[in-house]
């Protein structure tokens, strides 16, 4: 077997990786040993009881707990588990140590024989929700997205952004119980809607079902109730990130949201990718956030000396496809409020963090056409339908499948792939 | 020892109840065998590892799992546990069976010797958060409360209620990670506020810290994702209720809440009573809700034949005290939207329920002065300060202690006591 052999499971009856170094992975694979995102998997036919932590390598999944056991590693207690939560709770030093160990297991030739049988082709595994979600918060951190929605819904307002927008990252709590893993079908939600011309609300399946292309941040280490988490402590608490699709029923949301915010228009489903990329894999993707146009209060001011050497943005190049057609490429680097600012804001009132807290960036939209993260922006509230091979779209139709994917600049010209998040709409029940 | 002996632990060195039937409880005790609310306790010095389910009887706590074990009951698997979640998850038939068993254990004289040593005076126990909160939702279901806030904040609007208010129970998700048990101190939250006259937001401790007197409903049996829970299935899913204080920083909330609703103004703490009263203990307290002024969509219409024989209201007489002074007596029976309607609405979009979901009614306010469930109403946004022995109050000051208590009509002229929820404000950190 040559080093050029692709990662074809059929080519290797040991179900491991072909020969070569590092283990024969094609050069430049976005899921190479520089990435190593975490998920939870089981093998076909095993059932839920055998869920366990997996680490993605190319188009394979390493049974991480089994590898730890085979190699006599103490991290078996963090990795031979049915969710990522024990690893998440272990804290930053442990995250680094485990990642260093994993890197060695998949790159040092001496480990090859032990590790190879523990690599399973992606096509053989079922991927599960990788962690137990504690609280789920969704922000509204993209200036371009917020501006577009202001232009659509408040065309006569003096400015498209609300007066608070540049002073704090606006957010709200969502439903953690309906966060689902990529691949889960999304049932079209039913509910009340009322157009201005309607005399009374109408009940039925949503007719304005939308996507929101987002990045989700996963909290590992908890914080004490009553004590804010400063900007500089972001990486002590946040383990990694995922892609997130915050499905939104615009018609349900429009009727319900005054005065207490979105509720049923969002709570039916939120999809996350099966792979959580540790922040350590994204050090080469860090960038400064957009220039701040307002003086920020100290707890949010990331121009301060103590944090300015840790740029808070991430250069994630996102792609949105609808039934396989690319419909948008939102640039995460254009998001105004950083994940560190969101964390500092979320806790400034003393709210505590728990292991498994998840917070979304809000829809990621760039300034230009082709960079919008929701259909309401892409079609400008339905005015400019998308032309797809199977017809026009304003909002989602039953059977439509939406996939978010992304990559970030890695070391030495490589790419760091993020796990995709996909979901197909099924008819209302 | 006579039947008249009060439940004084010092009077009985077996630390059980005095003689008599049922076990010498004073007649008419609101925590008599007709009540039997559930909590989680540990004894002084035992530490968290020995948390276990307790059932309140008078001023005693029955170690329910130990009683089950002593009496050879199969319910030891539901009761000898550190949270109520296993019991909650067991479903309505199990709830009834366990309650029937408990009633026998504390009333049948033959069980007296076995049960008595397992009763601990309340003064000897530490009460813990009784269940693991899954999602927390807060509604806005009192017409009087919503009307008062409309009058205060939108005095020029044509009507104080928003157009959607009579068509659906407005709600939003809150932070489940900061739900705390009665007695937990509440640290004054810090955050941004901006009065209309301020040119920029100001940062500091909240200066308009308020209470919201609410009733919380606790979900036991989960529901399938994608399938709404109809009105008639309310009691298949909801196990019981508690008192709930949704502490609110009005100044933080006012600046942040447009357009996505309350966030940091609420998320710093929500206090619940240590005792969960099973709905079965409140059958005598069921009342019809207020007359509906609008035709409701079928999924919310509780005048329909299938559910009209199960009145959806509960006659809970609430009392709010501030530093021991009664400041309000909100009548829960005046709340417009019932808990069954809230559940039907919360799931009509297909959102699933999980064991441990908690939803609050929203502030309970009656129509009259003396019945308002928040300081912003009681003082009419600070215009009419409360006169207390230690001075005037518009909003809460550091050191203030707020207690919500309540009772409901029980069988034969008795009262069913609800566990109180209390909290003291400590200075911002």
Tab-separated table of C-alpha atoms in Angstrom, chain A residues 3-429:
chain	number	residue	atom	x	y	z
A	3	UNK	CA	1.485	6.639	0.719
A	4	UNK	CA	-0.790	7.939	-1.999
A	5	UNK	CA	-3.580	5.520	-1.194
A	6	UNK	CA	-6.642	7.500	-0.193
A	7	UNK	CA	-8.431	6.696	3.060
A	8	UNK	CA	-10.603	4.042	1.582
A	9	UNK	CA	-11.721	1.573	4.229
A	10	UNK	CA	-12.076	-1.135	1.602
A	11	UNK	CA	-8.392	-0.775	0.866
A	12	UNK	CA	-7.352	-1.887	4.328
A	13	UNK	CA	-8.902	-4.932	5.864
A	14	UNK	CA	-7.634	-3.964	9.297
A	15	UNK	CA	-10.073	-1.030	9.056
A	16	UNK	CA	-7.243	1.277	10.026
A	17	UNK	CA	-5.354	3.856	8.015
A	18	UNK	CA	-3.011	2.909	5.231
A	19	UNK	CA	0.721	2.980	5.790
A	20	UNK	CA	2.628	6.201	5.750
A	21	UNK	CA	3.372	8.996	8.099
A	22	UNK	CA	1.234	10.387	9.718
A	23	UNK	CA	-0.516	7.101	9.118
A	24	UNK	CA	-0.951	7.789	5.432
A	25	UNK	CA	-3.385	10.681	5.651
A	26	UNK	CA	-3.395	12.628	2.377
A	27	UNK	CA	-1.306	15.755	2.791
A	28	UNK	CA	-3.443	18.746	3.564
A	29	UNK	CA	-6.491	16.827	4.752
A	30	UNK	CA	-8.562	19.388	6.659
A	31	UNK	CA	-9.128	16.737	9.340
A	32	UNK	CA	-5.481	15.855	9.710
A	33	UNK	CA	-3.560	15.565	12.988
A	34	UNK	CA	-3.497	19.379	13.297
A	35	UNK	CA	-7.289	19.359	13.802
A	36	UNK	CA	-8.575	16.427	15.917
A	37	UNK	CA	-12.131	17.515	16.710
A	38	UNK	CA	-14.127	15.558	19.281
A	39	UNK	CA	-17.460	13.825	18.906
A	40	UNK	CA	-19.470	10.922	20.290
A	41	UNK	CA	-20.141	7.825	18.215
A	42	UNK	CA	-21.389	4.292	18.242
A	43	UNK	CA	-20.944	1.553	15.684
A	44	UNK	CA	-23.866	0.307	13.638
A	45	UNK	CA	-26.011	-2.069	15.643
A	46	UNK	CA	-24.398	-1.319	18.985
A	47	UNK	CA	-27.188	0.795	20.418
A	48	UNK	CA	-27.032	3.869	22.560
A	49	UNK	CA	-25.435	2.178	25.548
A	50	UNK	CA	-22.114	2.028	23.732
A	51	UNK	CA	-21.825	5.680	22.879
A	52	UNK	CA	-18.258	6.848	23.374
A	53	UNK	CA	-15.915	9.710	22.587
A	54	UNK	CA	-14.403	9.702	19.137
A	55	UNK	CA	-11.782	11.894	17.533
A	56	UNK	CA	-11.962	12.528	13.824
A	57	UNK	CA	-8.901	11.796	11.691
A	58	UNK	CA	-9.469	12.176	7.981
A	59	UNK	CA	-12.539	10.132	7.158
A	60	UNK	CA	-12.019	7.915	10.201
A	61	UNK	CA	-13.068	8.103	13.821
A	62	UNK	CA	-10.630	7.098	16.521
A	63	UNK	CA	-12.200	5.348	19.489
A	64	UNK	CA	-10.407	7.666	21.884
A	65	UNK	CA	-11.149	5.869	25.142
A	66	UNK	CA	-10.113	2.543	23.705
A	67	UNK	CA	-6.891	4.123	22.447
A	68	UNK	CA	-6.229	5.557	25.894
A	69	UNK	CA	-6.764	2.139	27.430
A	70	UNK	CA	-4.590	0.392	24.844
A	71	UNK	CA	-1.762	2.830	25.413
A	72	UNK	CA	-2.044	2.892	29.199
A	73	UNK	CA	-3.058	6.545	29.304
A	74	UNK	CA	-4.677	8.021	32.416
A	75	UNK	CA	-7.080	9.918	30.130
A	76	UNK	CA	-9.228	6.837	29.734
A	77	UNK	CA	-11.382	8.341	32.526
A	78	UNK	CA	-12.094	11.395	30.360
A	79	UNK	CA	-12.396	9.620	27.014
A	80	UNK	CA	-14.123	6.291	27.648
A	81	UNK	CA	-17.356	8.133	28.324
A	82	UNK	CA	-20.732	8.496	26.593
A	83	UNK	CA	-20.511	12.308	26.303
A	84	UNK	CA	-17.807	14.950	26.115
A	85	UNK	CA	-18.955	16.461	29.401
A	86	UNK	CA	-16.260	14.868	31.622
A	87	UNK	CA	-13.554	16.126	29.263
A	88	UNK	CA	-15.231	19.528	29.053
A	89	UNK	CA	-15.359	19.775	32.839
A	90	UNK	CA	-11.689	18.863	33.242
A	91	UNK	CA	-10.446	22.348	32.357
A	92	UNK	CA	-7.883	23.962	30.130
A	93	UNK	CA	-4.755	22.191	31.339
A	94	UNK	CA	-6.395	18.815	30.851
A	95	UNK	CA	-7.673	19.864	27.416
A	96	UNK	CA	-4.088	20.626	26.348
A	97	UNK	CA	-2.684	17.466	27.865
A	98	UNK	CA	-5.270	15.229	26.236
A	99	UNK	CA	-4.793	16.913	22.887
A	100	UNK	CA	-1.038	16.455	23.122
A	101	UNK	CA	-1.525	12.768	23.907
A	102	UNK	CA	-3.981	12.292	21.040
A	103	UNK	CA	-1.606	13.984	18.632
A	104	UNK	CA	1.111	11.545	19.618
A	105	UNK	CA	-1.190	8.535	19.303
A	106	UNK	CA	-2.049	9.347	15.709
A	107	UNK	CA	1.374	10.518	14.537
A	108	UNK	CA	4.094	8.576	16.333
A	109	UNK	CA	4.851	5.444	14.290
A	110	UNK	CA	5.426	3.373	17.411
A	111	UNK	CA	1.715	3.675	18.263
A	112	UNK	CA	0.554	2.612	14.820
A	113	UNK	CA	-0.185	-1.011	15.542
A	114	UNK	CA	-2.105	-0.214	18.706
A	115	UNK	CA	-4.127	2.615	17.201
A	116	UNK	CA	-4.946	1.293	13.777
A	117	UNK	CA	-7.620	-1.222	14.840
A	118	UNK	CA	-9.357	1.526	16.794
A	119	UNK	CA	-9.966	3.689	13.725
A	120	UNK	CA	-13.446	3.231	12.245
A	121	UNK	CA	-14.519	4.587	8.859
A	122	UNK	CA	-16.989	7.455	9.258
A	123	UNK	CA	-19.400	5.498	7.104
A	124	UNK	CA	-19.562	2.783	9.785
A	125	UNK	CA	-20.445	5.006	12.726
A	126	UNK	CA	-23.474	6.829	14.027
A	127	UNK	CA	-22.656	10.269	15.383
A	128	UNK	CA	-24.594	11.495	18.415
A	129	UNK	CA	-25.117	14.828	20.149
A	130	UNK	CA	-21.597	15.161	21.500
A	131	UNK	CA	-22.367	16.764	24.875
A	132	UNK	CA	-25.252	17.296	27.238
A	133	UNK	CA	-26.364	20.854	26.661
A	134	UNK	CA	-26.816	22.810	29.883
A	135	UNK	CA	-28.098	26.318	29.024
A	136	UNK	CA	-28.340	27.483	25.437
A	137	UNK	CA	-28.002	31.182	24.647
A	138	UNK	CA	-28.215	32.759	21.232
A	139	UNK	CA	-26.607	36.095	20.446
A	140	UNK	CA	-27.182	38.591	17.658
A	141	UNK	CA	-23.571	39.552	17.152
A	142	UNK	CA	-23.251	40.181	13.412
A	143	UNK	CA	-23.616	43.874	12.632
A	144	UNK	CA	-24.425	43.119	9.019
A	145	UNK	CA	-27.190	40.677	9.952
A	146	UNK	CA	-28.726	43.049	12.501
A	147	UNK	CA	-28.494	45.899	10.009
A	148	UNK	CA	-30.220	43.884	7.297
A	149	UNK	CA	-33.073	42.898	9.612
A	150	UNK	CA	-33.469	46.495	10.718
A	151	UNK	CA	-33.624	47.619	7.088
A	152	UNK	CA	-36.229	44.950	6.290
A	153	UNK	CA	-38.466	45.408	9.338
A	154	UNK	CA	-37.973	49.035	10.326
A	155	UNK	CA	-37.303	50.818	7.023
A	156	UNK	CA	-38.429	54.133	8.489
A	157	UNK	CA	-36.300	54.006	11.633
A	158	UNK	CA	-33.499	56.605	11.833
A	159	UNK	CA	-30.898	53.796	11.982
A	160	UNK	CA	-31.293	50.080	11.328
A	161	UNK	CA	-29.592	49.095	14.604
A	162	UNK	CA	-31.388	49.505	17.932
A	163	UNK	CA	-29.752	52.043	20.290
A	164	UNK	CA	-28.271	49.329	22.531
A	165	UNK	CA	-26.691	47.293	19.718
A	166	UNK	CA	-23.204	48.825	19.758
A	167	UNK	CA	-23.041	48.858	23.565
A	168	UNK	CA	-23.715	45.239	24.387
A	169	UNK	CA	-23.989	41.892	22.624
A	170	UNK	CA	-27.746	41.311	22.540
A	171	UNK	CA	-28.714	37.764	23.415
A	172	UNK	CA	-31.496	35.598	24.790
A	173	UNK	CA	-31.917	32.112	26.160
A	174	UNK	CA	-33.115	29.336	23.876
A	175	UNK	CA	-34.321	25.781	24.481
A	176	UNK	CA	-31.478	23.413	25.258
A	177	UNK	CA	-33.747	20.364	25.161
A	178	UNK	CA	-34.264	20.678	21.421
A	179	UNK	CA	-30.630	21.029	20.409
A	180	UNK	CA	-30.079	18.134	18.021
A	181	UNK	CA	-27.088	16.704	16.234
A	182	UNK	CA	-26.412	17.185	12.540
A	183	UNK	CA	-28.475	14.832	10.419
A	184	UNK	CA	-31.549	14.911	12.620
A	185	UNK	CA	-34.651	15.626	10.568
A	186	UNK	CA	-36.414	18.879	11.395
A	187	UNK	CA	-40.195	18.716	11.550
A	188	UNK	CA	-41.779	21.885	10.206
A	189	UNK	CA	-43.226	23.663	13.240
A	190	UNK	CA	-46.872	24.543	13.598
A	191	UNK	CA	-48.145	27.594	15.398
A	192	UNK	CA	-49.874	30.935	15.332
A	193	UNK	CA	-49.132	33.634	12.828
A	194	UNK	CA	-50.907	36.863	12.030
A	195	UNK	CA	-50.189	39.073	9.080
A	196	UNK	CA	-51.062	42.745	9.591
A	197	UNK	CA	-54.076	42.308	7.289
A	198	UNK	CA	-55.451	39.322	9.238
A	199	UNK	CA	-58.191	40.127	11.738
A	200	UNK	CA	-57.232	37.207	13.958
A	201	UNK	CA	-54.284	34.829	14.167
A	202	UNK	CA	-54.172	31.843	11.822
A	203	UNK	CA	-53.024	28.411	12.984
A	204	UNK	CA	-50.989	26.062	10.859
A	205	UNK	CA	-47.564	24.944	9.680
A	206	UNK	CA	-45.043	27.748	9.396
A	207	UNK	CA	-44.891	29.212	5.898
A	208	UNK	CA	-41.711	31.190	6.490
A	209	UNK	CA	-39.243	28.596	7.730
A	210	UNK	CA	-35.679	29.877	7.672
A	211	UNK	CA	-32.122	29.005	8.601
A	212	UNK	CA	-29.591	30.924	10.653
A	213	UNK	CA	-25.974	30.065	9.884
A	214	UNK	CA	-24.097	30.396	13.170
A	215	UNK	CA	-21.062	29.320	15.136
A	216	UNK	CA	-21.708	27.750	18.556
A	217	UNK	CA	-19.297	27.964	21.487
A	218	UNK	CA	-19.140	25.168	24.040
A	219	UNK	CA	-18.386	25.932	27.689
A	220	UNK	CA	-16.191	23.443	29.493
A	221	UNK	CA	-15.121	24.734	32.884
A	222	UNK	CA	-17.928	26.109	35.073
A	223	UNK	CA	-17.822	29.423	36.965
A	224	UNK	CA	-19.004	30.435	40.417
A	225	UNK	CA	-22.482	31.899	40.801
A	226	UNK	CA	-22.210	35.596	41.563
A	227	UNK	CA	-18.797	36.101	39.958
A	228	UNK	CA	-18.411	37.505	36.433
A	229	UNK	CA	-15.960	35.906	33.992
A	230	UNK	CA	-13.617	38.577	32.604
A	231	UNK	CA	-12.681	38.827	28.931
A	232	UNK	CA	-9.193	37.504	29.654
A	233	UNK	CA	-10.576	34.239	31.069
A	234	UNK	CA	-12.421	33.226	27.902
A	235	UNK	CA	-10.098	30.328	27.122
A	236	UNK	CA	-10.177	29.054	30.700
A	237	UNK	CA	-13.874	28.327	30.218
A	238	UNK	CA	-14.613	27.776	26.541
A	239	UNK	CA	-13.441	24.447	25.175
A	240	UNK	CA	-14.273	24.726	21.516
A	241	UNK	CA	-16.747	25.532	18.809
A	242	UNK	CA	-19.144	23.928	16.388
A	243	UNK	CA	-21.370	24.955	13.524
A	244	UNK	CA	-24.961	25.683	14.453
A	245	UNK	CA	-28.160	26.154	12.488
A	246	UNK	CA	-30.745	28.076	14.506
A	247	UNK	CA	-33.848	27.115	12.494
A	248	UNK	CA	-36.349	29.968	12.673
A	249	UNK	CA	-40.048	30.202	11.837
A	250	UNK	CA	-40.237	33.872	10.902
A	251	UNK	CA	-44.052	34.016	10.853
A	252	UNK	CA	-44.450	32.454	14.302
A	253	UNK	CA	-41.675	34.658	15.658
A	254	UNK	CA	-43.116	37.893	14.249
A	255	UNK	CA	-46.461	37.412	16.020
A	256	UNK	CA	-45.145	36.230	19.375
A	257	UNK	CA	-41.985	38.189	20.063
A	258	UNK	CA	-43.265	41.477	21.470
A	259	UNK	CA	-42.453	42.125	24.282
A	260	UNK	CA	-40.470	39.141	25.606
A	261	UNK	CA	-38.538	37.946	22.569
A	262	UNK	CA	-38.421	34.813	20.387
A	263	UNK	CA	-39.960	31.659	21.842
A	264	UNK	CA	-41.764	29.070	19.677
A	265	UNK	CA	-40.365	30.580	16.506
A	266	UNK	CA	-36.991	29.148	17.551
A	267	UNK	CA	-37.545	26.439	20.164
A	268	UNK	CA	-38.593	23.575	17.850
A	269	UNK	CA	-35.007	22.688	16.853
A	270	UNK	CA	-31.425	23.916	16.832
A	271	UNK	CA	-28.931	21.742	14.961
A	272	UNK	CA	-25.242	21.489	15.845
A	273	UNK	CA	-22.390	19.745	14.098
A	274	UNK	CA	-21.331	16.374	15.445
A	275	UNK	CA	-17.742	17.558	15.846
A	276	UNK	CA	-16.517	20.061	18.421
A	277	UNK	CA	-13.313	21.729	17.313
A	278	UNK	CA	-11.089	22.588	20.262
A	279	UNK	CA	-9.991	26.231	20.342
A	280	UNK	CA	-6.390	25.024	20.393
A	281	UNK	CA	-6.841	23.736	16.848
A	282	UNK	CA	-7.780	27.244	15.743
A	283	UNK	CA	-4.874	29.301	17.044
A	284	UNK	CA	-3.772	29.999	13.481
A	285	UNK	CA	-7.258	31.304	12.652
A	286	UNK	CA	-7.403	34.072	15.242
A	287	UNK	CA	-7.937	37.552	13.859
A	288	UNK	CA	-8.808	40.944	15.221
A	289	UNK	CA	-12.525	41.668	15.240
A	290	UNK	CA	-13.971	44.566	13.235
A	291	UNK	CA	-12.965	48.039	14.340
A	292	UNK	CA	-15.105	49.248	17.239
A	293	UNK	CA	-17.065	52.397	16.477
A	294	UNK	CA	-18.130	53.076	20.080
A	295	UNK	CA	-16.141	53.255	23.307
A	296	UNK	CA	-16.964	50.058	25.162
A	297	UNK	CA	-17.492	49.702	28.881
A	298	UNK	CA	-14.362	48.191	30.506
A	299	UNK	CA	-15.772	44.677	30.902
A	300	UNK	CA	-16.284	44.473	27.121
A	301	UNK	CA	-13.279	46.528	25.986
A	302	UNK	CA	-11.016	44.144	24.096
A	303	UNK	CA	-8.609	46.894	23.117
A	304	UNK	CA	-7.330	46.870	26.718
A	305	UNK	CA	-3.697	45.826	27.108
A	306	UNK	CA	-4.494	42.700	29.116
A	307	UNK	CA	-6.412	41.081	26.284
A	308	UNK	CA	-5.325	42.884	23.124
A	309	UNK	CA	-2.569	40.327	22.446
A	310	UNK	CA	-5.257	37.636	22.141
A	311	UNK	CA	-7.325	38.685	19.128
A	312	UNK	CA	-10.918	37.668	19.760
A	313	UNK	CA	-12.092	36.956	16.249
A	314	UNK	CA	-11.859	33.692	14.325
A	315	UNK	CA	-11.366	33.532	10.569
A	316	UNK	CA	-13.923	30.850	9.753
A	317	UNK	CA	-14.990	30.624	6.098
A	318	UNK	CA	-18.532	29.293	6.132
A	319	UNK	CA	-20.564	27.845	3.285
A	320	UNK	CA	-24.327	27.348	3.203
A	321	UNK	CA	-25.777	24.854	0.752
A	322	UNK	CA	-29.442	24.227	0.009
A	323	UNK	CA	-30.065	20.892	-1.700
A	324	UNK	CA	-26.420	20.824	-2.660
A	325	UNK	CA	-26.307	24.311	-4.206
A	326	UNK	CA	-24.049	26.870	-2.554
A	327	UNK	CA	-26.310	29.774	-1.634
A	328	UNK	CA	-24.015	31.781	0.645
A	329	UNK	CA	-20.491	32.064	2.043
A	330	UNK	CA	-20.703	33.988	5.327
A	331	UNK	CA	-17.364	35.197	6.716
A	332	UNK	CA	-17.296	34.730	10.509
A	333	UNK	CA	-14.403	37.202	10.804
A	334	UNK	CA	-16.854	40.043	10.123
A	335	UNK	CA	-18.889	39.377	13.293
A	336	UNK	CA	-18.738	42.446	15.522
A	337	UNK	CA	-18.955	40.946	19.011
A	338	UNK	CA	-16.428	38.233	19.817
A	339	UNK	CA	-17.132	35.020	21.685
A	340	UNK	CA	-15.037	36.341	24.580
A	341	UNK	CA	-17.185	39.471	24.769
A	342	UNK	CA	-20.329	37.367	24.655
A	343	UNK	CA	-19.054	35.270	27.559
A	344	UNK	CA	-18.086	38.324	29.599
A	345	UNK	CA	-21.473	39.882	28.972
A	346	UNK	CA	-23.430	36.710	29.722
A	347	UNK	CA	-21.808	36.481	33.171
A	348	UNK	CA	-21.382	40.140	34.131
A	349	UNK	CA	-24.569	39.971	36.204
A	350	UNK	CA	-23.184	37.058	38.199
A	351	UNK	CA	-24.854	34.315	36.172
A	352	UNK	CA	-22.804	31.145	36.500
A	353	UNK	CA	-21.527	28.914	33.720
A	354	UNK	CA	-22.033	25.169	33.694
A	355	UNK	CA	-20.198	22.492	31.773
A	356	UNK	CA	-22.147	22.029	28.548
A	357	UNK	CA	-23.436	25.579	28.221
A	358	UNK	CA	-23.728	26.408	24.535
A	359	UNK	CA	-23.936	29.852	23.031
A	360	UNK	CA	-24.486	30.788	19.426
A	361	UNK	CA	-23.013	33.803	17.674
A	362	UNK	CA	-26.265	34.686	15.996
A	363	UNK	CA	-26.633	34.607	12.231
A	364	UNK	CA	-23.334	35.260	10.508
A	365	UNK	CA	-23.735	37.653	7.593
A	366	UNK	CA	-21.071	39.524	5.712
A	367	UNK	CA	-21.617	42.946	4.138
A	368	UNK	CA	-22.081	41.690	0.575
A	369	UNK	CA	-24.648	39.718	-1.368
A	370	UNK	CA	-23.507	36.107	-1.346
A	371	UNK	CA	-22.487	36.397	2.306
A	372	UNK	CA	-25.844	36.386	4.099
A	373	UNK	CA	-26.563	33.716	6.681
A	374	UNK	CA	-30.354	33.536	6.478
A	375	UNK	CA	-32.941	33.234	3.733
A	376	UNK	CA	-34.778	36.304	4.978
A	377	UNK	CA	-31.681	38.299	4.052
A	378	UNK	CA	-30.773	36.314	0.932
A	379	UNK	CA	-34.281	36.764	-0.529
A	380	UNK	CA	-34.772	40.141	1.182
A	381	UNK	CA	-37.863	39.002	3.034
A	382	UNK	CA	-39.095	37.040	0.032
A	383	UNK	CA	-38.874	39.897	-2.483
A	384	UNK	CA	-35.983	38.322	-4.434
A	385	UNK	CA	-36.516	34.549	-4.590
A	386	UNK	CA	-33.559	32.224	-4.970
A	387	UNK	CA	-33.431	30.397	-8.285
A	388	UNK	CA	-32.623	26.749	-7.665
A	389	UNK	CA	-32.561	23.863	-10.166
A	390	UNK	CA	-35.825	22.579	-8.687
A	391	UNK	CA	-37.585	25.928	-8.602
A	392	UNK	CA	-37.717	29.199	-6.711
A	393	UNK	CA	-37.301	29.530	-2.978
A	394	UNK	CA	-38.217	32.306	-0.616
A	395	UNK	CA	-38.265	30.170	2.533
A	396	UNK	CA	-37.712	26.432	3.062
A	397	UNK	CA	-39.972	23.801	1.540
A	398	UNK	CA	-40.570	20.285	2.840
A	399	UNK	CA	-37.756	18.027	1.744
A	400	UNK	CA	-35.198	20.814	1.534
A	401	UNK	CA	-31.828	19.970	3.006
A	402	UNK	CA	-29.530	22.656	4.363
A	403	UNK	CA	-25.857	22.089	5.164
A	404	UNK	CA	-23.439	24.455	6.838
A	405	UNK	CA	-19.747	23.757	6.494
A	406	UNK	CA	-16.617	25.769	7.205
A	407	UNK	CA	-12.867	25.773	7.325
A	408	UNK	CA	-10.234	27.941	8.937
A	409	UNK	CA	-6.601	28.651	8.105
A	410	UNK	CA	-4.356	26.045	9.753
A	411	UNK	CA	-0.585	25.866	10.198
A	412	UNK	CA	1.674	25.885	7.140
A	413	UNK	CA	-1.025	26.600	4.623
A	414	UNK	CA	-3.283	23.781	5.752
A	415	UNK	CA	-6.978	24.081	6.444
A	416	UNK	CA	-8.763	23.172	9.652
A	417	UNK	CA	-12.112	21.630	8.714
A	418	UNK	CA	-15.141	22.153	10.885
A	419	UNK	CA	-17.712	19.387	11.077
A	420	UNK	CA	-20.715	20.139	8.921
A	421	UNK	CA	-24.226	20.566	10.259
A	422	UNK	CA	-27.012	19.358	8.057
A	423	UNK	CA	-30.752	19.024	8.407
A	424	UNK	CA	-33.694	18.149	6.183
A	425	UNK	CA	-37.169	19.594	6.588
A	426	UNK	CA	-40.025	17.128	6.934
A	427	UNK	CA	-43.699	17.985	6.707
A	428	UNK	CA	-45.553	19.263	9.756
A	429	UNK	CA	-47.308	16.501	11.710
